[in-house]
PDB file of C-alpha atoms in Angstrom:
ATOM      1  CA  MET A   1      82.987  69.545  76.857  1.00 85.00           C
ATOM      2  CA  ALA A   2      83.897  72.859  78.493  1.00 93.00           C
ATOM      3  CA  LYS A   3      81.994  76.120  78.366  1.00 95.00           C
ATOM      4  CA  VAL A   4      83.698  79.385  79.360  1.00 96.00           C
ATOM      5  CA  VAL A   5      81.345  81.327  81.640  1.00 97.00           C
ATOM      6  CA  VAL A   6      83.803  83.965  82.885  1.00 98.00           C
ATOM      7  CA  ASP A   7      86.597  85.382  80.733  1.00 98.00           C
ATOM      8  CA  ALA A   8      89.618  87.417  81.855  1.00 98.00           C
ATOM      9  CA  MET A   9      87.831  90.787  81.710  1.00 98.00           C
ATOM     10  CA  ALA A  10      84.792  89.490  83.600  1.00 98.00           C
ATOM     11  CA  MET A  11      87.088  88.009  86.254  1.00 98.00           C
ATOM     12  CA  GLN A  12      88.889  91.331  86.660  1.00 98.00           C
ATOM     13  CA  ARG A  13      85.561  93.167  87.016  1.00 98.00           C
ATOM     14  CA  ALA A  14      84.310  90.629  89.575  1.00 98.00           C
ATOM     15  CA  LEU A  15      87.457  90.974  91.696  1.00 98.00           C
ATOM     16  CA  THR A  16      87.260  94.774  91.514  1.00 98.00           C
ATOM     17  CA  ARG A  17      83.620  94.664  92.644  1.00 98.00           C
ATOM     18  CA  ILE A  18      84.534  92.324  95.516  1.00 98.00           C
ATOM     19  CA  THR A  19      87.296  94.752  96.519  1.00 98.00           C
ATOM     20  CA  TYR A  20      84.885  97.696  96.655  1.00 98.00           C
ATOM     21  CA  GLU A  21      82.411  95.621  98.657  1.00 98.00           C
ATOM     22  CA  ILE A  22      85.147  94.705 101.159  1.00 98.00           C
ATOM     23  CA  ILE A  23      86.017  98.384 101.628  1.00 98.00           C
ATOM     24  CA  GLU A  24      82.365  99.384 102.069  1.00 98.00           C
ATOM     25  CA  HIS A  25      81.530  96.508 104.414  1.00 98.00           C
ATOM     26  CA  ASN A  26      84.546  97.226 106.641  1.00 98.00           C
ATOM     27  CA  LYS A  27      84.313 101.030 106.368  1.00 97.00           C
ATOM     28  CA  GLY A  28      87.887 101.088 105.108  1.00 97.00           C
ATOM     29  CA  ILE A  29      90.742  98.657 105.578  1.00 97.00           C
ATOM     30  CA  ASP A  30      91.830  99.254 109.192  1.00 97.00           C
ATOM     31  CA  GLY A  31      92.582  95.980 110.952  1.00 98.00           C
ATOM     32  CA  LEU A  32      92.070  93.979 107.763  1.00 98.00           C
ATOM     33  CA  VAL A  33      94.128  90.920 106.788  1.00 98.00           C
ATOM     34  CA  ILE A  34      93.562  88.606 103.821  1.00 98.00           C
ATOM     35  CA  LEU A  35      94.071  84.848 103.797  1.00 98.00           C
ATOM     36  CA  GLY A  36      93.946  83.011 100.477  1.00 98.00           C
ATOM     37  CA  ILE A  37      93.137  79.312 100.486  1.00 97.00           C
ATOM     38  CA  LYS A  38      95.724  77.393  98.498  1.00 95.00           C
ATOM     39  CA  THR A  39      96.078  77.221  95.617  1.00 94.00           C
ATOM     40  CA  ARG A  40      94.032  79.572  93.442  1.00 98.00           C
ATOM     41  CA  GLY A  41      92.562  81.454  96.395  1.00 98.00           C
ATOM     42  CA  VAL A  42      96.053  82.744  97.163  1.00 97.00           C
ATOM     43  CA  TYR A  43      96.375  84.413  93.745  1.00 98.00           C
ATOM     44  CA  LEU A  44      92.888  85.889  93.989  1.00 98.00           C
ATOM     45  CA  ALA A  45      93.738  87.207  97.478  1.00 98.00           C
ATOM     46  CA  GLN A  46      96.904  88.847  96.140  1.00 98.00           C
ATOM     47  CA  ARG A  47      94.900  90.517  93.369  1.00 98.00           C
ATOM     48  CA  ILE A  48      92.342  91.838  95.853  1.00 98.00           C
ATOM     49  CA  ALA A  49      95.142  93.158  98.091  1.00 98.00           C
ATOM     50  CA  SER A  50      96.763  94.855  95.104  1.00 98.00           C
ATOM     51  CA  ARG A  51      93.483  96.552  94.203  1.00 98.00           C
ATOM     52  CA  LEU A  52      92.984  97.597  97.848  1.00 98.00           C
ATOM     53  CA  LYS A  53      96.418  99.224  97.773  1.00 98.00           C
ATOM     54  CA  GLN A  54      95.484 101.146  94.613  1.00 97.00           C
ATOM     55  CA  LEU A  55      92.193 102.333  96.078  1.00 97.00           C
ATOM     56  CA  GLU A  56      93.134 102.949  99.721  1.00 97.00           C
ATOM     57  CA  ASN A  57      96.847 103.729  99.345  1.00 97.00           C
ATOM     58  CA  ALA A  58      97.747 101.247 102.098  1.00 96.00           C
ATOM     59  CA  THR A  59      99.036  97.693 102.189  1.00 97.00           C
ATOM     60  CA  VAL A  60      96.871  94.896 103.575  1.00 98.00           C
ATOM     61  CA  PRO A  61      98.789  91.804 104.745  1.00 97.00           C
ATOM     62  CA  VAL A  62      98.157  88.660 102.684  1.00 97.00           C
ATOM     63  CA  GLY A  63      98.752  85.110 103.864  1.00 96.00           C
ATOM     64  CA  GLU A  64      98.473  81.651 102.345  1.00 96.00           C
ATOM     65  CA  LEU A  65      96.379  79.004 104.089  1.00 95.00           C
ATOM     66  CA  ASP A  66      96.696  75.279 103.406  1.00 92.00           C
ATOM     67  CA  VAL A  67      93.666  73.524 104.895  1.00 92.00           C
ATOM     68  CA  THR A  68      94.447  69.978 103.742  1.00 88.00           C
ATOM     69  CA  GLN A  69      94.916  68.536 107.240  1.00 87.00           C
ATOM     70  CA  TYR A  70      91.681  70.148 108.441  1.00 89.00           C
ATOM     71  CA  ARG A  71      89.494  68.553 105.759  1.00 84.00           C
ATOM     72  CA  ASP A  72      86.879  66.118 107.018  1.00 83.00           C
ATOM     73  CA  ASP A  73      86.143  64.709 103.569  1.00 76.00           C
ATOM     74  CA  ILE A  74      89.550  63.227 102.756  1.00 72.00           C
ATOM     75  CA  GLU A  75      91.476  60.375 104.397  1.00 68.00           C
ATOM     76  CA  HIS A  76      94.333  61.303 106.716  1.00 55.00           C
ATOM     77  CA  ASP A  77      97.273  59.193 107.759  1.00 58.00           C
ATOM     78  CA  ALA A  78      96.806  57.681 111.233  1.00 48.00           C
ATOM     79  CA  GLN A  79      99.876  59.620 112.381  1.00 52.00           C
ATOM     80  CA  ASP A  80      98.072  62.917 111.687  1.00 52.00           C
ATOM     81  CA  VAL A  81      95.999  62.793 114.869  1.00 46.00           C
ATOM     82  CA  ASP A  82      97.224  66.257 115.847  1.00 50.00           C
ATOM     83  CA  PRO A  83      96.827  68.291 112.657  1.00 48.00           C
ATOM     84  CA  THR A  84      98.817  71.477 112.459  1.00 50.00           C
ATOM     85  CA  VAL A  85      98.068  74.365 110.194  1.00 47.00           C
ATOM     86  CA  THR A  86     100.434  74.559 107.258  1.00 53.00           C
ATOM     87  CA  VAL A  87     100.766  78.236 106.449  1.00 48.00           C
ATOM     88  CA  SER A  88     103.342  79.895 104.290  1.00 52.00           C
ATOM     89  CA  LYS A  89     104.153  83.553 104.075  1.00 67.00           C
ATOM     90  CA  ILE A  90     101.973  84.576 106.999  1.00 85.00           C
ATOM     91  CA  ASP A  91     103.926  86.988 109.142  1.00 90.00           C
ATOM     92  CA  PHE A  92     101.090  88.727 110.941  1.00 96.00           C
ATOM     93  CA  PRO A  93      98.711  87.843 113.767  1.00 95.00           C
ATOM     94  CA  VAL A  94      95.040  87.141 113.094  1.00 96.00           C
ATOM     95  CA  THR A  95      93.948  87.780 116.685  1.00 97.00           C
ATOM     96  CA  ASP A  96      91.553  90.740 116.829  1.00 98.00           C
ATOM     97  CA  LYS A  97      91.842  91.254 113.041  1.00 98.00           C
ATOM     98  CA  LYS A  98      89.137  91.348 110.409  1.00 98.00           C
ATOM     99  CA  VAL A  99      90.036  88.342 108.273  1.00 98.00           C
ATOM    100  CA  ILE A 100      88.959  88.166 104.652  1.00 98.00           C
ATOM    101  CA  LEU A 101      89.119  84.525 103.626  1.00 98.00           C
ATOM    102  CA  VAL A 102      89.456  84.138  99.838  1.00 98.00           C
ATOM    103  CA  ASP A 103      88.769  81.052  97.734  1.00 98.00           C
ATOM    104  CA  ASP A 104      88.065  80.387  94.085  1.00 98.00           C
ATOM    105  CA  VAL A 105      84.892  78.251  94.293  1.00 98.00           C
ATOM    106  CA  LEU A 106      82.361  77.798  97.088  1.00 98.00           C
ATOM    107  CA  TYR A 107      80.694  74.416  96.703  1.00 97.00           C
ATOM    108  CA  THR A 108      79.846  72.152  99.677  1.00 96.00           C
ATOM    109  CA  GLY A 109      81.323  74.483 102.312  1.00 97.00           C
ATOM    110  CA  ARG A 110      83.733  71.881 103.640  1.00 96.00           C
ATOM    111  CA  THR A 111      86.876  73.740 102.535  1.00 96.00           C
ATOM    112  CA  ILE A 112      85.645  76.884 104.279  1.00 98.00           C
ATOM    113  CA  ARG A 113      84.837  74.964 107.468  1.00 97.00           C
ATOM    114  CA  ALA A 114      88.362  73.552 107.380  1.00 95.00           C
ATOM    115  CA  ALA A 115      89.810  77.031 106.780  1.00 95.00           C
ATOM    116  CA  MET A 116      87.946  78.472 109.762  1.00 96.00           C
ATOM    117  CA  SER A 117      89.321  75.690 111.969  1.00 94.00           C
ATOM    118  CA  ALA A 118      92.834  76.449 110.713  1.00 92.00           C
ATOM    119  CA  ILE A 119      92.375  80.183 111.362  1.00 95.00           C
ATOM    120  CA  MET A 120      91.153  79.541 114.896  1.00 94.00           C
ATOM    121  CA  ASP A 121      94.338  77.555 115.567  1.00 91.00           C
ATOM    122  CA  LEU A 122      96.287  80.698 114.619  1.00 91.00           C
ATOM    123  CA  GLY A 123      94.362  83.012 116.934  1.00 94.00           C
ATOM    124  CA  ARG A 124      90.951  84.541 117.558  1.00 97.00           C
ATOM    125  CA  PRO A 125      90.018  87.031 114.844  1.00 98.00           C
ATOM    126  CA  LYS A 126      87.558  89.843 115.443  1.00 98.00           C
ATOM    127  CA  GLN A 127      85.563  88.568 112.460  1.00 98.00           C
ATOM    128  CA  ILE A 128      85.907  86.354 109.402  1.00 98.00           C
ATOM    129  CA  ASN A 129      84.326  87.235 106.061  1.00 98.00           C
ATOM    130  CA  LEU A 130      84.360  85.026 103.005  1.00 98.00           C
ATOM    131  CA  ALA A 131      85.090  86.228  99.462  1.00 98.00           C
ATOM    132  CA  VAL A 132      84.741  83.774  96.582  1.00 98.00           C
ATOM    133  CA  LEU A 133      85.071  84.203  92.858  1.00 98.00           C
ATOM    134  CA  VAL A 134      82.357  81.603  92.150  1.00 98.00           C
ATOM    135  CA  ASP A 135      79.452  80.340  94.243  1.00 98.00           C
ATOM    136  CA  ARG A 136      78.078  77.215  92.594  1.00 97.00           C
ATOM    137  CA  GLY A 137      75.577  76.142  95.261  1.00 95.00           C
ATOM    138  CA  HIS A 138      75.086  72.577  96.588  1.00 96.00           C
ATOM    139  CA  ARG A 139      76.024  73.396 100.184  1.00 96.00           C
ATOM    140  CA  GLU A 140      76.375  70.574 102.699  1.00 96.00           C
ATOM    141  CA  LEU A 141      77.087  72.950 105.592  1.00 96.00           C
ATOM    142  CA  PRO A 142      75.402  76.230 106.604  1.00 97.00           C
ATOM    143  CA  ILE A 143      78.102  78.454 105.105  1.00 98.00           C
ATOM    144  CA  ARG A 144      77.617  81.439 102.792  1.00 98.00           C
ATOM    145  CA  ALA A 145      79.953  83.913 101.143  1.00 98.00           C
ATOM    146  CA  ASP A 146      79.879  87.588 102.098  1.00 98.00           C
ATOM    147  CA  PHE A 147      81.399  88.673  98.780  1.00 98.00           C
ATOM    148  CA  VAL A 148      80.680  86.750  95.560  1.00 98.00           C
ATOM    149  CA  GLY A 149      82.134  87.427  92.125  1.00 98.00           C
ATOM    150  CA  LYS A 150      79.590  85.332  90.249  1.00 98.00           C
ATOM    151  CA  ASN A 151      76.834  82.889  91.136  1.00 98.00           C
ATOM    152  CA  ILE A 152      76.993  79.979  88.709  1.00 97.00           C
ATOM    153  CA  PRO A 153      74.206  77.452  89.203  1.00 93.00           C
ATOM    154  CA  SER A 154      75.497  74.031  88.248  1.00 94.00           C
ATOM    155  CA  SER A 155      74.582  70.398  88.565  1.00 95.00           C
ATOM    156  CA  GLN A 156      76.606  68.052  90.707  1.00 93.00           C
ATOM    157  CA  GLN A 157      77.592  66.246  87.508  1.00 95.00           C
ATOM    158  CA  GLU A 158      79.402  69.379  86.319  1.00 96.00           C
ATOM    159  CA  ARG A 159      82.782  70.642  87.444  1.00 97.00           C
ATOM    160  CA  ILE A 160      83.764  74.301  87.773  1.00 97.00           C
ATOM    161  CA  LYS A 161      87.328  74.968  86.651  1.00 97.00           C
ATOM    162  CA  VAL A 162      88.920  78.282  87.647  1.00 98.00           C
ATOM    163  CA  SER A 163      92.096  79.209  85.797  1.00 98.00           C
ATOM    164  CA  VAL A 164      94.394  82.018  86.912  1.00 98.00           C
ATOM    165  CA  SER A 165      97.161  83.410  84.752  1.00 98.00           C
ATOM    166  CA  GLU A 166      99.811  83.007  87.463  1.00 98.00           C
ATOM    167  CA  ILE A 167      99.723  79.204  87.199  1.00 97.00           C
ATOM    168  CA  ASP A 168      97.374  78.335  84.333  1.00 98.00           C
ATOM    169  CA  GLY A 169      98.467  80.922  81.784  1.00 98.00           C
ATOM    170  CA  GLN A 170      95.007  82.484  81.471  1.00 98.00           C
ATOM    171  CA  ASP A 171      92.123  83.843  83.546  1.00 98.00           C
ATOM    172  CA  SER A 172      88.812  82.060  83.087  1.00 98.00           C
ATOM    173  CA  VAL A 173      86.043  80.059  84.680  1.00 98.00           C
ATOM    174  CA  GLU A 174      84.686  77.047  82.808  1.00 98.00           C
ATOM    175  CA  ILE A 175      81.869  74.596  83.393  1.00 97.00           C
ATOM    176  CA  ILE A 176      82.987  71.105  82.424  1.00 96.00           C
ATOM    177  CA  GLU A 177      80.570  68.239  81.810  1.00 92.00           C
ATOM    178  CA  ARG A 178      81.682  65.060  83.571  1.00 84.00           C
TER     179      ARG A 178
END
């Protein structure tokens, strides 16, 4: 059984609020780059960048980050002893930049830890801030989001499903009973 907790309009409002918070926190967008964690984080990052362009009349570079090989909670092939970051469409340096890392759901913190390791392999940013659409709690690592669209308390028996129109045909967040 699924329960919709965020509809398309609420998602748009949450992303707009996150965008304003990013501008305020950084006192503008100078030196800012955005990295979306594949898959849905990339689309959310592109939406935030689009809104930043509307508000600040400047383009912020957006990249896609695949953290699969940096995960410590999935099995890797024995040949993957030297993991390399798999990044597509990143044509800018992160060294000395203010990186906004974007993901759909913050849960245990392990994806974010993996993303930070991947970013550090690309260079040394001035700072890294985390923007998430949903924070569901249940952290296993001391990681917190700087910008949160919606806090959704959930049990570990529930699953949070984020849908984005670019790949799912609709924008929504659902809680699904397992």
